[in-house]
PDB file of C-alpha atoms in Angstrom:
ATOM      1  CA  SER A 118      14.957 107.664  82.881  1.00  0.00           C
ATOM      2  CA  LEU A 119      11.796 105.331  81.690  1.00  0.00           C
ATOM      3  CA  ILE A 120      13.555 102.735  80.359  1.00  0.00           C
ATOM      4  CA  GLY A 121      15.531 101.865  83.868  1.00  0.00           C
ATOM      5  CA  ARG A 122      12.674 101.749  85.961  1.00  0.00           C
ATOM      6  CA  LEU A 123      10.065  99.237  83.218  1.00  0.00           C
ATOM      7  CA  MET A 124      13.129  97.508  82.793  1.00  0.00           C
ATOM      8  CA  PHE A 125      12.166  95.592  86.802  1.00  0.00           C
ATOM      9  CA  GLU A 126       8.508  94.620  85.708  1.00  0.00           C
ATOM     10  CA  LEU A 127       8.735  93.641  82.815  1.00  0.00           C
ATOM     11  CA  PRO A 128       8.864  89.204  82.951  1.00  0.00           C
ATOM     12  CA  GLU A 129      11.989  87.538  82.643  1.00  0.00           C
ATOM     13  CA  GLU A 130      12.318  86.457  78.835  1.00  0.00           C
ATOM     14  CA  MET A 131      10.756  89.525  77.410  1.00  0.00           C
ATOM     15  CA  GLY A 132      13.061  92.070  75.645  1.00  0.00           C
ATOM     16  CA  LEU A 133      12.721  95.544  75.933  1.00  0.00           C
ATOM     17  CA  ILE A 134      14.214  98.819  73.103  1.00  0.00           C
ATOM     18  CA  ALA A 135      13.747 102.121  73.157  1.00  0.00           C
ATOM     19  CA  VAL A 136      15.376 104.139  69.953  1.00  0.00           C
ATOM     20  CA  ALA A 137      15.412 107.532  70.251  1.00  0.00           C
ATOM     21  CA  VAL A 138      15.602 109.854  67.421  1.00  0.00           C
ATOM     22  CA  ARG A 139      17.523 112.646  68.520  1.00  0.00           C
ATOM     23  CA  GLN A 140      18.961 112.448  71.923  1.00  0.00           C
ATOM     24  CA  THR A 141      19.039 116.090  74.358  1.00  0.00           C
ATOM     25  CA  GLN A 142      20.703 114.453  78.303  1.00  0.00           C
ATOM     26  CA  GLY A 143      22.264 111.490  76.850  1.00  0.00           C
ATOM     27  CA  LYS A 144      25.542 110.279  78.419  1.00  0.00           C
ATOM     28  CA  GLY A 145      28.596 109.098  77.848  1.00  0.00           C
ATOM     29  CA  ARG A 146      31.542 107.367  79.898  1.00  0.00           C
ATOM     30  CA  GLY A 147      32.998 109.604  82.655  1.00  0.00           C
ATOM     31  CA  GLY A 148      29.623 112.141  82.798  1.00  0.00           C
ATOM     32  CA  ASN A 149      30.909 113.090  79.390  1.00  0.00           C
ATOM     33  CA  VAL A 150      27.168 115.095  78.272  1.00  0.00           C
ATOM     34  CA  TRP A 151      25.870 113.058  75.086  1.00  0.00           C
ATOM     35  CA  LEU A 152      24.443 114.842  72.127  1.00  0.00           C
ATOM     36  CA  SER A 153      22.929 113.559  69.672  1.00  0.00           C
ATOM     37  CA  PRO A 154      21.372 114.922  66.428  1.00  0.00           C
ATOM     38  CA  VAL A 155      18.563 112.889  64.143  1.00  0.00           C
ATOM     39  CA  GLY A 156      20.021 110.690  61.595  1.00  0.00           C
ATOM     40  CA  CYS A 157      22.314 108.915  63.951  1.00  0.00           C
ATOM     41  CA  ALA A 158      21.013 104.825  65.549  1.00  0.00           C
ATOM     42  CA  LEU A 159      19.696 105.432  69.645  1.00  0.00           C
ATOM     43  CA  SER A 160      18.727 103.148  71.309  1.00  0.00           C
ATOM     44  CA  THR A 161      18.886 101.646  74.972  1.00  0.00           C
ATOM     45  CA  LEU A 162      18.688  98.038  75.815  1.00  0.00           C
ATOM     46  CA  HIS A 163      17.412  95.935  78.878  1.00  0.00           C
ATOM     47  CA  ILE A 164      19.279  92.364  78.630  1.00  0.00           C
ATOM     48  CA  SER A 165      19.301  89.498  82.260  1.00  0.00           C
ATOM     49  CA  ILE A 166      22.368  87.996  82.429  1.00  0.00           C
ATOM     50  CA  PRO A 167      22.503  85.216  85.403  1.00  0.00           C
ATOM     51  CA  LEU A 168      25.545  85.515  87.466  1.00  0.00           C
ATOM     52  CA  HIS A 169      26.975  82.762  87.160  1.00  0.00           C
ATOM     53  CA  SER A 170      27.263  82.230  83.766  1.00  0.00           C
ATOM     54  CA  ASN A 171      29.874  82.583  82.018  1.00  0.00           C
ATOM     55  CA  LEU A 172      29.132  86.435  80.499  1.00  0.00           C
ATOM     56  CA  GLY A 173      27.622  86.800  84.260  1.00  0.00           C
ATOM     57  CA  GLN A 174      31.055  86.404  85.179  1.00  0.00           C
ATOM     58  CA  ARG A 175      32.582  88.864  82.826  1.00  0.00           C
ATOM     59  CA  ILE A 176      30.362  91.692  82.738  1.00  0.00           C
ATOM     60  CA  PRO A 177      32.922  93.604  81.473  1.00  0.00           C
ATOM     61  CA  PHE A 178      32.513  92.109  77.855  1.00  0.00           C
ATOM     62  CA  ILE A 179      29.429  93.327  77.430  1.00  0.00           C
ATOM     63  CA  GLN A 180      30.524  96.639  75.883  1.00  0.00           C
ATOM     64  CA  HIS A 181      33.238  94.715  73.747  1.00  0.00           C
ATOM     65  CA  LEU A 182      29.748  92.788  72.364  1.00  0.00           C
ATOM     66  CA  VAL A 183      28.440  95.472  72.127  1.00  0.00           C
ATOM     67  CA  SER A 184      31.067  97.135  69.981  1.00  0.00           C
ATOM     68  CA  LEU A 185      31.390  94.535  67.348  1.00  0.00           C
ATOM     69  CA  ALA A 186      27.638  93.576  66.991  1.00  0.00           C
ATOM     70  CA  VAL A 187      27.820  97.481  65.299  1.00  0.00           C
ATOM     71  CA  VAL A 188      30.204  96.748  62.800  1.00  0.00           C
ATOM     72  CA  GLU A 189      29.367  93.571  62.165  1.00  0.00           C
ATOM     73  CA  ALA A 190      25.330  94.915  61.764  1.00  0.00           C
ATOM     74  CA  VAL A 191      27.009  96.415  58.393  1.00  0.00           C
ATOM     75  CA  ARG A 192      30.161  94.392  57.898  1.00  0.00           C
ATOM     76  CA  SER A 193      28.344  91.579  57.711  1.00  0.00           C
ATOM     77  CA  ILE A 194      25.700  92.551  55.290  1.00  0.00           C
ATOM     78  CA  PRO A 195      26.833  91.336  51.616  1.00  0.00           C
ATOM     79  CA  GLY A 196      29.011  94.113  50.100  1.00  0.00           C
ATOM     80  CA  TYR A 197      29.727  95.258  52.502  1.00  0.00           C
ATOM     81  CA  GLU A 198      32.273  93.485  54.562  1.00  0.00           C
ATOM     82  CA  ASP A 199      35.011  95.882  53.438  1.00  0.00           C
ATOM     83  CA  ILE A 200      33.352  99.108  54.450  1.00  0.00           C
ATOM     84  CA  GLU A 201      36.105 100.019  57.301  1.00  0.00           C
ATOM     85  CA  LEU A 202      34.636  99.717  60.773  1.00  0.00           C
ATOM     86  CA  ARG A 203      35.800  99.270  63.072  1.00  0.00           C
ATOM     87  CA  VAL A 204      36.765  98.772  67.246  1.00  0.00           C
ATOM     88  CA  LYS A 205      38.659 100.300  69.560  1.00  0.00           C
ATOM     89  CA  TRP A 206      38.359  99.088  73.111  1.00  0.00           C
ATOM     90  CA  PRO A 207      36.782  99.114  75.110  1.00  0.00           C
ATOM     91  CA  ASN A 208      33.543 101.277  73.820  1.00  0.00           C
ATOM     92  CA  ASP A 209      33.642 102.783  70.801  1.00  0.00           C
ATOM     93  CA  ILE A 210      33.228 102.732  67.127  1.00  0.00           C
ATOM     94  CA  TYR A 211      35.133 103.718  64.607  1.00  0.00           C
ATOM     95  CA  TYR A 212      36.231 104.437  60.778  1.00  0.00           C
ATOM     96  CA  SER A 213      38.951 102.649  60.698  1.00  0.00           C
ATOM     97  CA  ASP A 214      41.485 104.247  63.161  1.00  0.00           C
ATOM     98  CA  LEU A 215      41.125 107.502  62.554  1.00  0.00           C
ATOM     99  CA  MET A 216      37.712 108.799  63.675  1.00  0.00           C
ATOM    100  CA  LYS A 217      35.342 108.345  66.152  1.00  0.00           C
ATOM    101  CA  LEU A 218      30.842 107.385  64.578  1.00  0.00           C
ATOM    102  CA  GLY A 219      29.505 105.729  67.872  1.00  0.00           C
ATOM    103  CA  GLY A 220      29.682 104.456  71.627  1.00  0.00           C
ATOM    104  CA  VAL A 221      28.169 102.108  73.161  1.00  0.00           C
ATOM    105  CA  LEU A 222      27.837 102.876  77.093  1.00  0.00           C
ATOM    106  CA  VAL A 223      26.685  99.730  79.577  1.00  0.00           C
ATOM    107  CA  ASN A 224      25.000 100.170  83.290  1.00  0.00           C
ATOM    108  CA  SER A 225      24.526  96.662  85.725  1.00  0.00           C
ATOM    109  CA  THR A 226      22.700  96.566  88.430  1.00  0.00           C
ATOM    110  CA  LEU A 227      22.854  92.873  89.953  1.00  0.00           C
ATOM    111  CA  ILE A 228      19.855  91.804  91.719  1.00  0.00           C
ATOM    112  CA  GLU A 229      19.952  87.717  93.362  1.00  0.00           C
ATOM    113  CA  THR A 230      21.093  86.283  90.715  1.00  0.00           C
ATOM    114  CA  THR A 231      20.424  88.009  87.368  1.00  0.00           C
ATOM    115  CA  PHE A 232      22.173  90.856  86.239  1.00  0.00           C
ATOM    116  CA  HIS A 233      20.190  93.500  84.569  1.00  0.00           C
ATOM    117  CA  ILE A 234      21.769  95.222  82.200  1.00  0.00           C
ATOM    118  CA  LEU A 235      20.598  98.582  80.039  1.00  0.00           C
ATOM    119  CA  ILE A 236      23.125  99.257  77.251  1.00  0.00           C
ATOM    120  CA  GLY A 237      23.234 102.393  75.247  1.00  0.00           C
ATOM    121  CA  PHE A 238      25.000 102.865  72.249  1.00  0.00           C
ATOM    122  CA  GLY A 239      24.933 105.564  69.517  1.00  0.00           C
ATOM    123  CA  PHE A 240      26.503 105.493  65.955  1.00  0.00           C
ATOM    124  CA  ASN A 241      26.620 108.136  63.162  1.00  0.00           C
ATOM    125  CA  VAL A 242      24.373 106.507  60.207  1.00  0.00           C
ATOM    126  CA  ASN A 243      23.431 110.251  58.200  1.00  0.00           C
ATOM    127  CA  ASN A 244      25.249 113.009  58.916  1.00  0.00           C
ATOM    128  CA  SER A 245      28.507 114.547  58.146  1.00  0.00           C
ATOM    129  CA  ASN A 246      28.502 117.001  60.843  1.00  0.00           C
ATOM    130  CA  PRO A 247      30.372 116.701  63.021  1.00  0.00           C
ATOM    131  CA  THR A 248      32.415 113.935  62.197  1.00  0.00           C
ATOM    132  CA  ILE A 249      31.402 111.476  59.261  1.00  0.00           C
ATOM    133  CA  CYS A 250      28.854 108.737  59.246  1.00  0.00           C
ATOM    134  CA  ILE A 251      28.266 105.358  58.151  1.00  0.00           C
ATOM    135  CA  ASN A 252      26.390 106.032  54.867  1.00  0.00           C
ATOM    136  CA  ASP A 253      29.909 108.334  53.746  1.00  0.00           C
ATOM    137  CA  LEU A 254      31.531 105.494  53.670  1.00  0.00           C
ATOM    138  CA  ILE A 255      29.475 103.679  51.718  1.00  0.00           C
ATOM    139  CA  ALA A 256      29.589 106.773  49.215  1.00  0.00           C
ATOM    140  CA  LYS A 257      33.669 107.214  49.107  1.00  0.00           C
ATOM    141  CA  PHE A 258      33.440 103.230  49.186  1.00  0.00           C
ATOM    142  CA  ASN A 259      31.140 103.131  46.068  1.00  0.00           C
ATOM    143  CA  LYS A 260      33.353 105.634  44.715  1.00  0.00           C
ATOM    144  CA  GLU A 261      36.921 104.432  45.200  1.00  0.00           C
ATOM    145  CA  GLU A 262      35.760 100.928  44.489  1.00  0.00           C
ATOM    146  CA  GLY A 263      33.024 101.138  41.283  1.00  0.00           C
ATOM    147  CA  THR A 264      30.279  99.960  43.591  1.00  0.00           C
ATOM    148  CA  GLU A 265      26.829 100.272  43.879  1.00  0.00           C
ATOM    149  CA  LEU A 266      26.291  99.284  47.722  1.00  0.00           C
ATOM    150  CA  LYS A 267      22.467 101.371  48.622  1.00  0.00           C
ATOM    151  CA  PRO A 268      22.721 104.266  52.256  1.00  0.00           C
ATOM    152  CA  LEU A 269      21.326 101.828  55.099  1.00  0.00           C
ATOM    153  CA  SER A 270      19.264 103.506  57.889  1.00  0.00           C
ATOM    154  CA  ALA A 271      19.258 103.780  61.857  1.00  0.00           C
ATOM    155  CA  ASP A 272      16.372 101.761  61.687  1.00  0.00           C
ATOM    156  CA  CYS A 273      17.858  98.772  60.070  1.00  0.00           C
ATOM    157  CA  LEU A 274      20.704  98.910  62.271  1.00  0.00           C
ATOM    158  CA  ILE A 275      19.710  98.464  65.408  1.00  0.00           C
ATOM    159  CA  ALA A 276      17.516  95.888  64.078  1.00  0.00           C
ATOM    160  CA  ARG A 277      20.809  94.097  62.375  1.00  0.00           C
ATOM    161  CA  THR A 278      22.957  95.022  66.049  1.00  0.00           C
ATOM    162  CA  VAL A 279      20.185  93.573  68.295  1.00  0.00           C
ATOM    163  CA  THR A 280      20.162  90.613  66.482  1.00  0.00           C
ATOM    164  CA  VAL A 281      24.553  90.401  65.927  1.00  0.00           C
ATOM    165  CA  LEU A 282      24.594  90.663  69.483  1.00  0.00           C
ATOM    166  CA  GLU A 283      22.387  88.311  70.798  1.00  0.00           C
ATOM    167  CA  ARG A 284      23.758  85.705  68.427  1.00  0.00           C
ATOM    168  CA  LEU A 285      26.902  86.879  70.071  1.00  0.00           C
ATOM    169  CA  ILE A 286      25.904  86.667  73.909  1.00  0.00           C
ATOM    170  CA  GLU A 287      25.396  82.653  73.115  1.00  0.00           C
ATOM    171  CA  VAL A 288      28.252  81.654  71.212  1.00  0.00           C
ATOM    172  CA  PHE A 289      29.924  83.841  74.858  1.00  0.00           C
ATOM    173  CA  GLN A 290      27.028  81.595  77.100  1.00  0.00           C
ATOM    174  CA  GLU A 291      28.453  78.557  75.097  1.00  0.00           C
ATOM    175  CA  LYS A 292      32.217  79.226  75.213  1.00  0.00           C
ATOM    176  CA  GLY A 293      33.372  81.840  76.831  1.00  0.00           C
ATOM    177  CA  PRO A 294      36.011  84.741  75.481  1.00  0.00           C
ATOM    178  CA  ASN A 295      37.530  81.937  72.983  1.00  0.00           C
ATOM    179  CA  GLY A 296      34.481  81.743  70.793  1.00  0.00           C
ATOM    180  CA  VAL A 297      34.056  85.275  70.060  1.00  0.00           C
ATOM    181  CA  LEU A 298      38.137  87.272  70.452  1.00  0.00           C
ATOM    182  CA  PRO A 299      38.673  86.121  66.632  1.00  0.00           C
ATOM    183  CA  GLN A 300      35.400  87.596  65.456  1.00  0.00           C
ATOM    184  CA  TYR A 301      37.308  90.995  67.214  1.00  0.00           C
ATOM    185  CA  TYR A 302      40.384  91.264  66.609  1.00  0.00           C
ATOM    186  CA  LYS A 303      39.347  90.940  63.276  1.00  0.00           C
ATOM    187  CA  TYR A 304      38.092  94.919  63.591  1.00  0.00           C
ATOM    188  CA  TRP A 305      39.686  96.279  66.454  1.00  0.00           C
ATOM    189  CA  ILE A 306      41.938  98.858  65.478  1.00  0.00           C
ATOM    190  CA  HIS A 307      44.469  98.148  68.116  1.00  0.00           C
ATOM    191  CA  SER A 308      47.039  94.252  66.881  1.00  0.00           C
ATOM    192  CA  GLY A 309      50.716  94.688  67.038  1.00  0.00           C
ATOM    193  CA  LYS A 310      49.884  98.682  68.265  1.00  0.00           C
ATOM    194  CA  GLN A 311      52.963 100.466  70.597  1.00  0.00           C
ATOM    195  CA  VAL A 312      52.332 102.344  73.261  1.00  0.00           C
ATOM    196  CA  ARG A 313      53.230 104.473  75.898  1.00  0.00           C
ATOM    197  CA  LEU A 314      52.072 103.982  79.469  1.00  0.00           C
ATOM    198  CA  ARG A 315      51.780 107.098  81.924  1.00  0.00           C
ATOM    199  CA  ASP A 316      52.553 109.407  80.263  1.00  0.00           C
ATOM    200  CA  GLU A 317      54.897 110.674  77.124  1.00  0.00           C
ATOM    201  CA  GLU A 318      58.014 109.877  78.827  1.00  0.00           C
ATOM    202  CA  GLY A 319      56.693 106.593  79.710  1.00  0.00           C
ATOM    203  CA  PRO A 320      57.642 103.237  79.329  1.00  0.00           C
ATOM    204  CA  VAL A 321      57.305 101.255  75.492  1.00  0.00           C
ATOM    205  CA  ALA A 322      54.718  99.085  75.450  1.00  0.00           C
ATOM    206  CA  TRP A 323      52.775  97.029  73.002  1.00  0.00           C
ATOM    207  CA  ILE A 324      49.208  96.329  73.029  1.00  0.00           C
ATOM    208  CA  VAL A 325      48.458  92.318  72.887  1.00  0.00           C
ATOM    209  CA  GLY A 326      45.028  91.439  73.337  1.00  0.00           C
ATOM    210  CA  ILE A 327      42.228  91.931  76.345  1.00  0.00           C
ATOM    211  CA  ASP A 328      42.053  88.791  78.817  1.00  0.00           C
ATOM    212  CA  ASP A 329      39.407  87.040  80.346  1.00  0.00           C
ATOM    213  CA  TYR A 330      37.409  89.713  81.709  1.00  0.00           C
ATOM    214  CA  GLY A 331      37.361  92.280  78.777  1.00  0.00           C
ATOM    215  CA  TYR A 332      40.833  94.239  80.380  1.00  0.00           C
ATOM    216  CA  LEU A 333      43.179  95.435  77.670  1.00  0.00           C
ATOM    217  CA  GLN A 334      47.050  93.275  78.667  1.00  0.00           C
ATOM    218  CA  VAL A 335      50.209  95.049  76.753  1.00  0.00           C
ATOM    219  CA  HIS A 336      53.810  93.500  77.065  1.00  0.00           C
ATOM    220  CA  GLU A 337      56.222  96.261  78.841  1.00  0.00           C
ATOM    221  CA  GLU A 338      59.268  94.832  77.166  1.00  0.00           C
ATOM    222  CA  GLY A 339      61.366  93.046  80.505  1.00  0.00           C
ATOM    223  CA  LYS A 340      57.943  92.779  82.112  1.00  0.00           C
ATOM    224  CA  GLY A 341      55.730  90.258  80.259  1.00  0.00           C
ATOM    225  CA  VAL A 342      52.210  90.940  79.872  1.00  0.00           C
ATOM    226  CA  GLU A 343      49.868  93.114  82.522  1.00  0.00           C
ATOM    227  CA  SER A 344      45.674  94.158  82.105  1.00  0.00           C
ATOM    228  CA  VAL A 345      45.005  97.574  82.225  1.00  0.00           C
ATOM    229  CA  HIS A 346      40.891  98.225  83.694  1.00  0.00           C
ATOM    230  CA  PRO A 347      39.488  99.944  81.671  1.00  0.00           C
ATOM    231  CA  ASP A 348      37.338 101.934  84.854  1.00  0.00           C
ATOM    232  CA  GLY A 349      41.014 103.810  86.364  1.00  0.00           C
ATOM    233  CA  ASN A 350      42.542 105.099  82.537  1.00  0.00           C
ATOM    234  CA  SER A 351      41.740 106.379  79.627  1.00  0.00           C
ATOM    235  CA  PHE A 352      43.563 106.192  76.198  1.00  0.00           C
ATOM    236  CA  ASP A 353      44.281 108.145  74.281  1.00  0.00           C
ATOM    237  CA  MET A 354      44.843 107.995  70.630  1.00  0.00           C
ATOM    238  CA  LEU A 355      46.155 110.576  68.624  1.00  0.00           C
ATOM    239  CA  ARG A 356      49.034 110.376  71.881  1.00  0.00           C
ATOM    240  CA  ASN A 357      49.165 106.386  71.939  1.00  0.00           C
ATOM    241  CA  LEU A 358      49.177 106.789  75.488  1.00  0.00           C
ATOM    242  CA  ILE A 359      47.714 104.953  78.548  1.00  0.00           C
ATOM    243  CA  VAL A 360      46.919 107.536  81.252  1.00  0.00           C
ATOM    244  CA  PRO A 361      45.638 106.540  84.178  1.00  0.00           C
ATOM    245  CA  LYS A 362      42.462 109.174  84.669  1.00  0.00           C
TER     246      LYS A 362
END
């Protein structure tokens, strides 16, 4: 892609973002294709992270920070705090725990002692199909609460997401995972949820949180807490399973 070629040509202190109106060759995790019609907020953002920094040592955390930034972009607006936008580990944005609204994909390249990170994120702002969009959630909230919150625009939310993400990265670099985890847990959908490991007959485990490297921690009875890596596992929300891919 153009941005992938451009990112090595720019001076270090300059950020780069590409914003798409519609996208036909998007990529998801595991080779999935991501098609996005008009009405979605779609961006690819380039950031540089020093290898010898809190985040440079914990690169998997970036996808969590981006998911959190998208949710915060909406829920940090006065009046919009209770819009039911949440994060799903490792890289999805959800309406409550019911429906996916968006996702995040991170690619990193290490050159000497700097990670060049390309962050792709997309979320549905204004399309009622095929799932649900942020403005539907706002309309629903207005109807239920008698409020008059305005619909939001994709441009505004992309800008807010990038601003919030910059702040989250600063906090993470200064304080490590504990600087951002309380905020992340406030918005994630997994607190205290029970899952089965491996298959439907597999052992029952409880989701505890995420570890220092961004991997999911589960507590299996009689076994203590263990970490589950996102790359080898997929999270089947509908069946509450963590299954090796």
